Amino acid sequence: MMATILYARVSTAEQNLEHQRTQAEAAGFQTDEVVADDGVSGITTRLVERPQGKRLFDMLRRGDTLVVRWVDRLGRNYQDVTDTIRDFMRRGVVIRTVINNMTFDGATQDPMQQAVRDALIAFMAATAQAQAEATKEAQKAGIAAARDKIEAYRGRKPSYDRVKLAEVLDMAGQGHGASAIANASGLSRAAVRRIMEAPEDAEAALARWEGVRA
């Protein structure tokens, strides 16, 4: 008996498995079972390596239909997605997408139809990877911008650590001058003078940067 299986994947807390199910139902798909991987990346983890993705390769038989919201649920890597779809088609499994209602199967023997089908698979797989890479770059840019804002709030990073600060204050308390302290600590004379003139400010500046990697 032929079966229709919905495969769903979520990789973040913002995504939702139930949404993919209801979206498929709203598009007219009647599924016999839902197979889902939760918290799995489509970029770093191939479908066959995912806990539930493995099940698909075991349970799908010739004549069955695999439904996915879009090909990016199968993966975000071009090679992985194209290999997966072609593998299923060789097994006689039909792949259908909820978005755009695309159908991929290996039944056709017409070379022109095969070429069009394969080109479309390649295009969609490439788009899935490109979207993932664009998202990653946007996230990196956002993190960098947030870091810049934080660093601007902290002010200039001190040239001394807590050990150096204690050394300067200790030597200053013993009556040593800025030049002698600079030579002993390895700090610039200007930095030593700033610490000596405003130790509370020096302590506050260091506190704002403690725990932050260079």
Coordinates of C-alpha atoms in Angstrom, one line a residue:
M1 CA 0.0 0.0 0.0
M2 CA 1.4 3.4 -1.1
A3 CA 2.0 5.9 1.7
T4 CA 2.4 9.7 1.8
I5 CA 4.9 10.9 4.4
L6 CA 5.5 14.5 5.5
Y7 CA 9.0 15.2 6.5
A8 CA 9.5 18.3 8.7
R9 CA 12.6 19.8 10.1
V10 CA 13.2 22.8 12.5
S11 CA 16.6 24.1 13.5
T12 CA 15.6 27.1 15.7
A13 CA 13.1 28.0 18.4
E14 CA 11.4 30.4 16.1
Q15 CA 10.4 27.6 13.6
N16 CA 7.5 25.3 14.4
L17 CA 6.8 21.7 13.4
E18 CA 3.1 22.1 13.7
H19 CA 3.2 25.0 11.3
Q20 CA 4.7 22.8 8.6
R21 CA 2.0 20.2 9.2
T22 CA -0.9 22.6 9.0
Q23 CA 0.7 24.3 5.9
A24 CA 0.7 21.0 4.1
E25 CA -2.9 20.3 5.1
A26 CA -4.0 23.7 3.9
A27 CA -2.3 23.0 0.5
G28 CA -4.4 19.8 0.2
F29 CA -1.9 17.2 1.2
Q30 CA -3.3 14.2 3.0
T31 CA -0.4 12.5 4.8
D32 CA -0.3 9.1 6.5
E33 CA 2.6 10.0 8.8
V34 CA 4.7 12.9 9.9
V35 CA 8.5 12.3 10.4
A36 CA 10.2 15.3 12.1
D37 CA 13.7 16.3 13.2
D38 CA 13.7 19.0 15.8
G39 CA 16.8 21.2 16.5
V40 CA 18.8 19.9 13.6
S41 CA 20.8 22.0 11.2
G42 CA 20.3 21.5 7.5
I43 CA 23.7 23.0 6.8
T44 CA 25.9 20.7 8.8
T45 CA 23.9 17.6 9.1
R46 CA 22.9 15.5 6.1
L47 CA 19.4 14.0 5.9
V48 CA 20.8 10.5 6.2
E49 CA 22.7 11.4 9.4
R50 CA 19.6 12.9 11.2
P51 CA 17.8 10.7 13.7
Q52 CA 14.5 10.9 11.9
G53 CA 16.0 11.5 8.5
K54 CA 17.4 8.0 8.7
R55 CA 13.9 6.6 9.1
L56 CA 12.9 8.0 5.7
F57 CA 15.5 5.9 3.9
D58 CA 14.2 2.8 5.8
M59 CA 10.4 3.4 5.5
L60 CA 9.9 4.9 2.0
R61 CA 9.1 2.4 -0.7
R62 CA 8.5 2.5 -4.4
G63 CA 5.3 4.4 -5.1
D64 CA 5.4 6.3 -1.8
T65 CA 5.3 10.1 -1.8
L66 CA 7.6 12.3 0.3
V67 CA 6.1 15.7 1.1
V68 CA 8.3 18.6 2.3
R69 CA 7.5 22.3 2.8
W70 CA 10.3 23.1 0.5
V71 CA 13.6 21.4 -0.5
D72 CA 15.4 23.3 2.2
R73 CA 13.8 21.0 4.8
L74 CA 15.8 18.2 3.2
G75 CA 19.0 20.2 3.5
R76 CA 20.8 23.4 3.0
N77 CA 23.8 21.9 1.2
Y78 CA 23.6 21.7 -2.6
Q79 CA 25.3 18.4 -3.0
D80 CA 23.3 16.8 -0.2
V81 CA 19.9 18.0 -1.5
T82 CA 20.5 16.9 -5.1
D83 CA 22.0 13.5 -4.0
T84 CA 19.0 12.9 -1.7
I85 CA 16.3 13.7 -4.2
R86 CA 18.0 11.6 -6.9
D87 CA 18.4 8.7 -4.5
F88 CA 14.7 8.8 -3.6
M89 CA 13.7 9.0 -7.3
R90 CA 15.9 6.0 -8.1
R91 CA 14.0 4.1 -5.4
G92 CA 10.7 5.1 -7.1
V93 CA 9.7 7.7 -4.4
V94 CA 7.9 10.8 -5.6
I95 CA 9.0 14.1 -3.9
R96 CA 6.5 16.9 -3.6
T97 CA 6.8 20.4 -2.2
V98 CA 4.1 22.3 -0.4
I99 CA 5.5 25.7 -1.6
N100 CA 4.9 26.0 -5.4
N101 CA 3.5 22.4 -5.5
M102 CA 6.6 21.0 -7.3
T103 CA 6.8 17.3 -8.1
F104 CA 9.9 15.3 -8.7
D105 CA 9.9 11.7 -9.7
G106 CA 12.0 9.3 -11.8
A107 CA 9.2 7.9 -13.8
T108 CA 9.8 9.9 -17.0
Q109 CA 12.0 8.4 -19.7
D110 CA 11.9 11.5 -21.9
P111 CA 15.4 13.0 -22.0
M112 CA 14.1 16.6 -22.4
Q113 CA 11.7 16.2 -19.4
Q114 CA 14.6 14.6 -17.4
A115 CA 16.9 17.6 -18.2
V116 CA 14.3 20.1 -17.2
R117 CA 13.5 18.2 -14.0
D118 CA 17.2 17.8 -13.1
A119 CA 17.9 21.5 -13.8
L120 CA 15.0 22.5 -11.6
I121 CA 16.3 20.3 -8.8
A122 CA 19.8 21.8 -9.1
F123 CA 18.4 25.3 -9.1
M124 CA 16.2 24.8 -6.0
A125 CA 19.1 23.1 -4.1
A126 CA 21.5 25.9 -5.0
T127 CA 18.9 28.4 -3.8
A128 CA 18.5 26.6 -0.5
Q129 CA 22.3 26.8 0.1
A130 CA 22.5 30.4 -1.1
Q131 CA 19.7 31.4 1.3
A132 CA 21.5 29.6 4.2
E133 CA 24.8 31.3 3.4
A134 CA 23.1 34.7 3.1
T135 CA 21.4 34.2 6.5
K136 CA 24.7 33.2 8.1
E137 CA 26.4 36.3 6.7
A138 CA 23.6 38.5 7.9
Q139 CA 23.9 36.9 11.4
K140 CA 27.7 37.5 11.4
A141 CA 27.1 41.1 10.4
G142 CA 24.5 41.6 13.1
I143 CA 26.8 40.1 15.8
A144 CA 29.7 42.3 14.6
A145 CA 27.5 45.4 14.8
A146 CA 26.3 44.5 18.2
R147 CA 29.9 44.0 19.4
D148 CA 30.9 47.4 18.0
K149 CA 28.1 49.0 19.9
I150 CA 29.1 47.3 23.1
E151 CA 32.7 48.2 22.7
A152 CA 31.8 51.8 21.9
Y153 CA 29.9 51.9 25.2
R154 CA 32.8 50.4 27.1
G155 CA 35.2 52.9 25.7
R156 CA 38.8 52.3 24.8
K157 CA 40.1 49.0 26.0
P158 CA 42.6 49.5 28.8
S159 CA 46.3 48.6 28.1
Y160 CA 46.6 47.0 31.5
D161 CA 45.0 44.0 33.3
R162 CA 44.1 43.6 37.0
V163 CA 47.6 42.5 37.9
K164 CA 49.2 45.5 36.2
L165 CA 46.7 47.8 37.8
A166 CA 47.6 46.5 41.2
E167 CA 51.3 46.7 40.5
V168 CA 51.0 50.4 39.5
L169 CA 48.9 51.3 42.5
D170 CA 51.2 49.4 44.8
M171 CA 54.3 51.1 43.5
A172 CA 52.6 54.5 43.5
G173 CA 51.7 53.9 47.1
Q174 CA 55.4 53.3 47.8
G175 CA 56.3 56.7 46.4
H176 CA 57.7 55.6 43.0
G177 CA 57.3 58.0 40.1
A178 CA 55.5 57.4 36.8
S179 CA 58.7 56.8 34.9
A180 CA 59.9 54.1 37.3
I181 CA 56.5 52.4 37.4
A182 CA 56.3 52.5 33.6
N183 CA 59.7 50.8 33.3
A184 CA 58.8 48.1 35.9
S185 CA 55.3 47.4 34.6
G186 CA 55.9 47.6 30.9
L187 CA 53.1 50.1 30.6
S188 CA 53.4 53.5 28.9
R189 CA 54.1 56.5 31.1
A190 CA 50.9 58.1 30.0
A191 CA 48.9 55.0 31.0
V192 CA 50.6 55.0 34.4
R193 CA 49.9 58.6 35.0
R194 CA 46.2 58.1 34.1
I195 CA 46.0 55.3 36.7
M196 CA 47.8 57.3 39.3
E197 CA 45.7 60.5 38.8
A198 CA 42.3 58.6 38.7
P199 CA 42.5 55.1 40.2
E200 CA 38.7 54.9 40.5
D201 CA 38.3 55.6 36.7
A202 CA 41.1 53.1 35.9
E203 CA 39.3 50.4 38.0
A204 CA 35.9 51.2 36.3
A205 CA 37.4 51.1 32.8
L206 CA 39.0 47.7 33.6
A207 CA 35.7 46.4 35.1
R208 CA 33.8 47.2 31.8
W209 CA 36.2 45.1 29.8
E210 CA 36.8 42.2 32.2
G211 CA 35.8 38.8 30.7
V212 CA 36.0 40.2 27.1
R213 CA 38.4 38.4 24.8
A214 CA 40.8 40.6 22.9

